[in-house]
Amino acid sequence: MRFGALEAGGTKMVCAVGTEDGKILEQVSIPTETPEVTMPKLLEYFRDKDIAALGIGCFGPVDLDKESKTYGHIMMTPKMAWRGYDICGYFRENLKIPVGFDTDVNGSMLGESTWGCARGLDTAIYITVGTGVGVGVLAGGKLLHGMQHPEGGHLLIPARADDSYKGKCPSHGHCLEGLAAGPAIEERWGAKGAALADRKEVWELEAHYLAYAIVNYILVLSPQKIILGGGVMHQRQLFPMVRDKVKEMLGGYLQTKELDDMDSYIVCPSLEDNQGILGAMKLGMNALEEVR
Ligand code: ADP
Ligand code: ZN
């Protein structure tokens, strides 16, 4: 059986077709413009692919409350053309197949828990640090939704005493995204992250904020694994720094086998950057399962 997968991002739409064993048969990338321009192109791609269901991992926030009139819509995104857009409904009506829908980070979390490094785990988190910060949560073996979905990227964080940067989030200033996403790094230090690779103080501060947030996620969710992806995490030197700071900030309060092996606890994604598209495919598989 074949399934369609869409990783809907603010700059590009990755479309793929694959099979239920997690194999991607084909994949294309289409730039994200307005819904009027982009959606027909996506439909054109999926239309004659003989897919049993489609899964979408979408930039957010999105409405995941199945009781809500706006279920499957994109909500308060800064991308104005997409605000309020019924992305799920468009495919359901035009393709007439089950459509699975979740956030992009929940999608990546699902990809890792189905085929990657979080396989078989009960509770784990996937954090992406890129243009924004997003956190996907697996709890009790399922993606966590609650009211809609967690927004861990906006965890409120005090600025460190030696950091006078005001923070970039329009809603909170100082939240994890406002202090530590790619655009915050660029505004604070006056250059893009990739060009700051050898500035030790940049990554020491970045690791501080990431560790601060991660300690709070650990305390609230008790994850068995923490996966860190996104453009900023290409700075691989962050990993050992974050691990050390998490350990230090926890202050010895928790003793678990996972925390004794930090190199396997706080890790990079394991699916060669396919975790998002594979997770979207699994959302499609789950949607088909639900209607059966
Ligand atoms: P998006 O979040 O838009 O899906 P990315 O995950 O690639 O895309 O994140 C883009 C952000 O990551 C930008 O702010 C960019 O400056 C930053 N970034 C990309 N590559 C690197 C790198 N090698 N080192 C540090 N920051 C990077
Ligand atoms: Zn915020």
Short mmCIF file of C-alpha atoms and ligand atoms in Angstrom, two decimals:
data_model
loop_
_atom_site.label_atom_id
_atom_site.label_comp_id
_atom_site.label_asym_id
_atom_site.label_seq_id
_atom_site.Cartn_x
_atom_site.Cartn_y
_atom_site.Cartn_z
CA MET A 1 0.00 0.00 0.00
CA ARG A 2 1.21 3.53 -0.80
CA PHE A 3 0.86 6.59 1.40
CA GLY A 4 1.34 10.30 0.73
CA ALA A 5 3.29 12.54 3.08
CA LEU A 6 3.46 16.33 3.22
CA GLU A 7 5.87 18.24 5.41
CA ALA A 8 4.37 21.72 5.22
CA GLY A 9 6.93 24.39 6.09
CA GLY A 10 7.00 28.16 5.93
CA THR A 11 9.54 28.17 3.09
CA LYS A 12 8.99 24.84 1.37
CA MET A 13 6.53 21.99 1.04
CA VAL A 14 8.14 18.56 0.93
CA CYS A 15 5.88 15.97 -0.71
CA ALA A 16 6.61 12.27 -0.76
CA VAL A 17 5.09 8.89 -1.50
CA GLY A 18 6.14 5.83 0.45
CA THR A 19 5.15 2.46 1.80
CA GLU A 20 4.13 1.33 5.29
CA ASP A 21 7.57 -0.09 6.07
CA GLY A 22 8.97 3.46 6.11
CA LYS A 23 10.44 3.44 2.62
CA ILE A 24 10.27 6.66 0.62
CA LEU A 25 9.64 5.92 -3.07
CA GLU A 26 9.78 9.47 -4.36
CA GLN A 27 10.02 13.00 -3.03
CA VAL A 28 9.78 16.58 -4.33
CA SER A 29 10.06 20.03 -2.80
CA ILE A 30 7.75 22.90 -3.80
CA PRO A 31 8.26 26.49 -2.56
CA THR A 32 5.66 27.82 -0.12
CA GLU A 33 3.92 30.84 -1.68
CA THR A 34 0.24 31.62 -1.09
CA PRO A 35 -2.38 28.85 -0.70
CA GLU A 36 -3.89 29.88 -4.08
CA VAL A 37 -0.57 29.29 -5.83
CA THR A 38 0.88 26.41 -3.84
CA MET A 39 -2.04 24.15 -2.98
CA PRO A 40 -3.01 23.25 -6.58
CA LYS A 41 0.63 22.24 -7.19
CA LEU A 42 0.56 19.93 -4.18
CA LEU A 43 -2.75 18.45 -5.29
CA GLU A 44 -1.36 17.91 -8.76
CA TYR A 45 1.56 15.98 -7.23
CA PHE A 46 -0.58 13.68 -5.07
CA ARG A 47 -3.57 13.29 -7.39
CA ASP A 48 -2.57 10.23 -9.43
CA LYS A 49 -0.16 8.61 -7.01
CA ASP A 50 -2.56 5.86 -5.94
CA ILE A 51 -2.17 6.67 -2.23
CA ALA A 52 -4.47 5.14 0.39
CA ALA A 53 -4.16 8.13 2.77
CA LEU A 54 -2.23 11.37 3.20
CA GLY A 55 -0.43 12.59 6.32
CA ILE A 56 0.50 16.23 6.93
CA GLY A 57 3.04 17.57 9.43
CA CYS A 58 2.37 21.30 9.35
CA PHE A 59 3.95 24.54 10.56
CA GLY A 60 1.78 26.03 13.24
CA PRO A 61 0.03 26.77 15.31
CA VAL A 62 -2.68 24.49 13.96
CA ASP A 63 -6.07 23.39 15.26
CA LEU A 64 -5.91 19.73 16.31
CA ASP A 65 -9.14 19.65 18.31
CA LYS A 66 -11.33 17.22 16.37
CA GLU A 67 -14.46 18.75 17.95
CA SER A 68 -13.57 22.21 16.68
CA LYS A 69 -15.09 23.83 13.57
CA THR A 70 -11.60 24.82 12.51
CA TYR A 71 -9.96 21.39 12.98
CA GLY A 72 -7.19 20.99 10.42
CA HIS A 73 -6.80 24.72 9.86
CA ILE A 74 -3.59 26.74 10.26
CA MET A 75 -4.11 29.29 13.06
CA MET A 76 -2.19 32.44 14.16
CA THR A 77 0.83 32.07 11.89
CA PRO A 78 2.81 35.20 11.00
CA LYS A 79 2.50 34.00 7.38
CA MET A 80 -0.66 36.03 6.78
CA ALA A 81 -1.75 34.30 3.54
CA TRP A 82 -1.98 30.99 5.45
CA ARG A 83 -3.69 32.27 8.60
CA GLY A 84 -6.99 30.43 9.05
CA TYR A 85 -6.38 28.25 5.99
CA ASP A 86 -8.08 24.83 5.93
CA ILE A 87 -5.14 22.81 4.63
CA CYS A 88 -6.54 19.48 5.78
CA GLY A 89 -10.00 20.08 4.28
CA TYR A 90 -8.54 20.99 0.89
CA PHE A 91 -6.93 17.58 0.52
CA ARG A 92 -9.83 15.69 2.07
CA GLU A 93 -12.27 17.22 -0.41
CA ASN A 94 -10.08 16.93 -3.47
CA LEU A 95 -8.43 13.55 -2.89
CA LYS A 96 -11.33 11.87 -1.04
CA ILE A 97 -8.97 9.83 1.15
CA PRO A 98 -8.28 9.92 4.91
CA VAL A 99 -5.97 12.78 5.92
CA GLY A 100 -3.85 12.65 9.07
CA PHE A 101 -2.78 15.98 10.49
CA ASP A 102 -0.41 17.20 13.20
CA THR A 103 2.31 19.76 13.83
CA ASP A 104 5.62 19.45 12.01
CA VAL A 105 7.44 18.71 15.28
CA ASN A 106 4.92 16.12 16.39
CA GLY A 107 5.43 14.62 12.93
CA SER A 108 9.20 14.45 13.43
CA MET A 109 8.66 12.96 16.89
CA LEU A 110 6.41 10.30 15.33
CA GLY A 111 8.97 9.54 12.61
CA GLU A 112 11.63 8.96 15.26
CA SER A 113 9.32 6.91 17.47
CA THR A 114 8.17 4.72 14.56
CA TRP A 115 11.41 4.16 12.67
CA GLY A 116 14.18 5.99 14.49
CA CYS A 117 15.99 6.43 17.77
CA ALA A 118 12.85 6.71 19.91
CA ARG A 119 11.38 3.41 18.73
CA GLY A 120 9.55 1.58 21.48
CA LEU A 121 9.78 4.44 23.96
CA ASP A 122 6.83 5.58 26.04
CA THR A 123 7.79 9.25 26.44
CA ALA A 124 10.19 11.40 24.45
CA ILE A 125 10.50 14.90 23.01
CA TYR A 126 11.67 16.26 19.67
CA ILE A 127 12.94 19.84 19.69
CA THR A 128 13.70 21.76 16.53
CA VAL A 129 15.84 24.88 16.78
CA GLY A 130 15.63 26.73 13.49
CA THR A 131 13.73 29.82 12.34
CA GLY A 132 11.57 29.14 15.38
CA VAL A 133 11.70 26.60 18.18
CA GLY A 134 9.15 23.79 18.24
CA VAL A 135 8.71 20.87 20.59
CA GLY A 136 6.90 17.66 19.70
CA VAL A 137 5.91 15.45 22.61
CA LEU A 138 5.33 11.71 22.76
CA ALA A 139 3.69 10.78 26.07
CA GLY A 140 2.35 7.36 27.01
CA GLY A 141 3.28 6.13 23.52
CA LYS A 142 1.10 8.77 21.79
CA LEU A 143 1.62 12.27 20.47
CA LEU A 144 0.49 14.73 23.11
CA HIS A 145 -2.30 17.13 22.08
CA GLY A 146 -4.35 18.30 25.06
CA MET A 147 -6.24 21.48 24.09
CA GLN A 148 -4.43 21.61 20.74
CA HIS A 149 -0.74 20.84 21.01
CA PRO A 150 2.09 21.80 23.36
CA GLU A 151 3.98 25.00 22.49
CA GLY A 152 7.22 24.20 24.27
CA GLY A 153 9.19 26.52 22.00
CA HIS A 154 7.64 29.44 23.85
CA LEU A 155 8.64 28.26 27.32
CA LEU A 156 9.32 31.45 29.29
CA ILE A 157 12.98 31.82 30.25
CA PRO A 158 14.79 34.51 32.23
CA ALA A 159 17.61 36.21 30.35
CA ARG A 160 21.02 35.34 31.79
CA ALA A 161 22.54 38.22 33.79
CA ASP A 162 25.24 38.83 31.18
CA ASP A 163 22.79 38.84 28.24
CA SER A 164 21.20 42.23 27.54
CA TYR A 165 19.41 41.08 24.39
CA LYS A 166 15.70 41.93 24.57
CA GLY A 167 14.46 38.74 22.92
CA LYS A 168 12.81 38.33 19.53
CA CYS A 169 9.41 36.77 20.23
CA PRO A 170 6.64 39.33 19.48
CA SER A 171 4.45 37.75 22.18
CA HIS A 172 6.96 37.11 24.97
CA GLY A 173 10.33 38.65 24.19
CA HIS A 174 12.15 36.23 26.46
CA CYS A 175 10.94 32.78 25.63
CA LEU A 176 13.11 29.95 24.34
CA GLU A 177 12.32 30.88 20.73
CA GLY A 178 12.82 34.58 21.43
CA LEU A 179 16.24 33.95 22.98
CA ALA A 180 17.62 30.97 21.13
CA ALA A 181 16.11 30.47 17.64
CA GLY A 182 18.23 31.27 14.56
CA PRO A 183 16.86 34.83 14.09
CA ALA A 184 17.57 35.66 17.77
CA ILE A 185 21.17 34.48 17.40
CA GLU A 186 21.51 36.60 14.28
CA GLU A 187 20.05 39.75 15.88
CA ARG A 188 22.01 39.41 19.13
CA TRP A 189 25.40 38.73 17.57
CA GLY A 190 25.00 40.57 14.24
CA ALA A 191 25.66 37.57 12.00
CA LYS A 192 23.95 34.33 11.02
CA GLY A 193 24.63 31.30 13.20
CA ALA A 194 26.58 29.51 10.47
CA ALA A 195 29.06 32.42 10.33
CA LEU A 196 29.58 32.37 14.13
CA ALA A 197 30.84 28.79 14.33
CA ASP A 198 34.13 29.65 16.04
CA ARG A 199 32.70 32.21 18.51
CA LYS A 200 32.75 30.17 21.71
CA GLU A 201 30.63 32.62 23.73
CA VAL A 202 27.78 32.36 21.19
CA TRP A 203 27.37 28.62 21.69
CA GLU A 204 28.00 28.69 25.41
CA LEU A 205 25.04 31.09 25.81
CA GLU A 206 22.93 29.12 23.33
CA ALA A 207 23.64 25.90 25.24
CA HIS A 208 22.64 27.66 28.47
CA TYR A 209 19.18 28.56 27.15
CA LEU A 210 18.62 25.17 25.54
CA ALA A 211 19.68 23.38 28.72
CA TYR A 212 17.48 25.64 30.86
CA ALA A 213 14.43 24.71 28.76
CA ILE A 214 15.38 21.02 28.55
CA VAL A 215 15.70 20.75 32.33
CA ASN A 216 12.16 22.07 32.63
CA TYR A 217 10.88 19.62 30.00
CA ILE A 218 12.62 16.81 31.89
CA LEU A 219 11.06 17.82 35.18
CA VAL A 220 7.53 18.10 33.76
CA LEU A 221 7.44 15.29 31.18
CA SER A 222 10.08 12.80 32.32
CA PRO A 223 11.13 11.99 28.74
CA GLN A 224 13.24 8.88 28.10
CA LYS A 225 14.97 10.58 25.18
CA ILE A 226 15.47 14.13 23.90
CA ILE A 227 16.09 14.67 20.20
CA LEU A 228 17.45 18.01 19.02
CA GLY A 229 17.16 18.96 15.34
CA GLY A 230 16.87 22.06 13.13
CA GLY A 231 19.40 24.33 11.44
CA VAL A 232 20.97 25.74 14.61
CA MET A 233 21.80 22.24 15.85
CA HIS A 234 24.13 21.83 12.88
CA GLN A 235 26.54 23.41 15.35
CA ARG A 236 27.48 20.01 16.68
CA GLN A 237 29.59 21.48 19.50
CA LEU A 238 26.27 22.39 21.16
CA PHE A 239 25.52 18.77 22.02
CA PRO A 240 28.24 18.14 24.63
CA MET A 241 27.72 21.64 26.04
CA VAL A 242 23.97 21.12 26.41
CA ARG A 243 24.49 17.69 28.01
CA ASP A 244 26.93 19.10 30.57
CA LYS A 245 24.71 22.05 31.44
CA VAL A 246 21.58 19.90 31.78
CA LYS A 247 23.42 17.65 34.20
CA GLU A 248 24.68 20.64 36.17
CA MET A 249 21.29 22.39 36.32
CA LEU A 250 19.53 19.21 37.46
CA GLY A 251 21.85 19.37 40.44
CA GLY A 252 21.86 15.61 41.03
CA TYR A 253 18.16 15.68 41.88
CA LEU A 254 17.19 12.88 39.51
CA GLN A 255 19.02 9.58 39.23
CA THR A 256 17.99 7.48 36.25
CA LYS A 257 19.77 5.13 33.87
CA GLU A 258 18.97 7.55 31.03
CA LEU A 259 20.67 10.48 32.79
CA ASP A 260 23.68 8.27 33.49
CA ASP A 261 24.20 7.97 29.74
CA MET A 262 23.83 11.54 28.49
CA ASP A 263 25.33 10.74 25.07
CA SER A 264 22.36 8.47 24.32
CA TYR A 265 19.87 10.70 26.15
CA ILE A 266 20.28 14.02 24.34
CA VAL A 267 20.83 13.17 20.71
CA CYS A 268 20.54 14.41 17.12
CA PRO A 269 17.84 12.99 14.81
CA SER A 270 18.53 9.50 13.50
CA LEU A 271 16.71 9.41 10.16
CA GLU A 272 18.98 11.48 7.90
CA ASP A 273 16.64 14.48 7.87
CA ASN A 274 13.71 12.29 6.82
CA GLN A 275 12.15 12.19 10.29
CA GLY A 276 9.59 14.87 9.36
CA ILE A 277 8.44 13.37 6.07
CA LEU A 278 8.42 9.82 7.48
CA GLY A 279 6.42 11.03 10.47
CA ALA A 280 3.93 12.67 8.10
CA MET A 281 3.60 9.36 6.29
CA LYS A 282 2.87 7.59 9.56
CA LEU A 283 0.18 10.23 10.28
CA GLY A 284 -1.44 9.13 7.01
CA MET A 285 -1.17 5.47 7.98
CA ASN A 286 -2.78 6.22 11.33
CA ALA A 287 -5.60 8.17 9.65
CA LEU A 288 -6.40 5.15 7.47
CA GLU A 289 -6.31 2.89 10.51
CA GLU A 290 -8.85 5.16 12.26
CA VAL A 291 -11.48 4.87 9.54
CA ARG A 292 -11.14 1.11 9.21
P1 ADP B 1 13.27 26.18 9.35
O1 ADP B 1 13.26 26.35 10.83
O2 ADP B 1 12.90 27.46 8.64
O3 ADP B 1 12.52 24.99 8.86
P2 ADP B 1 16.07 25.45 9.63
O4 ADP B 1 15.80 24.37 10.60
O5 ADP B 1 17.09 25.20 8.57
O6 ADP B 1 14.76 25.90 8.85
O7 ADP B 1 16.50 26.73 10.45
C1 ADP B 1 16.92 27.91 9.86
C2 ADP B 1 17.66 28.72 10.92
O8 ADP B 1 18.80 27.98 11.36
C3 ADP B 1 18.17 30.06 10.40
O9 ADP B 1 17.93 31.06 11.38
C4 ADP B 1 19.66 29.82 10.20
O10 ADP B 1 20.42 30.99 10.42
C5 ADP B 1 19.98 28.76 11.23
N1 ADP B 1 21.06 27.89 10.76
C6 ADP B 1 21.06 27.16 9.62
N2 ADP B 1 22.23 26.49 9.48
C7 ADP B 1 22.97 26.81 10.55
C8 ADP B 1 24.29 26.44 11.01
N3 ADP B 1 25.07 25.63 10.30
N4 ADP B 1 24.72 26.95 12.17
C9 ADP B 1 23.93 27.77 12.90
N5 ADP B 1 22.70 28.17 12.53
C10 ADP B 1 22.22 27.70 11.37
ZN ZN B 2 7.39 33.30 22.58
#
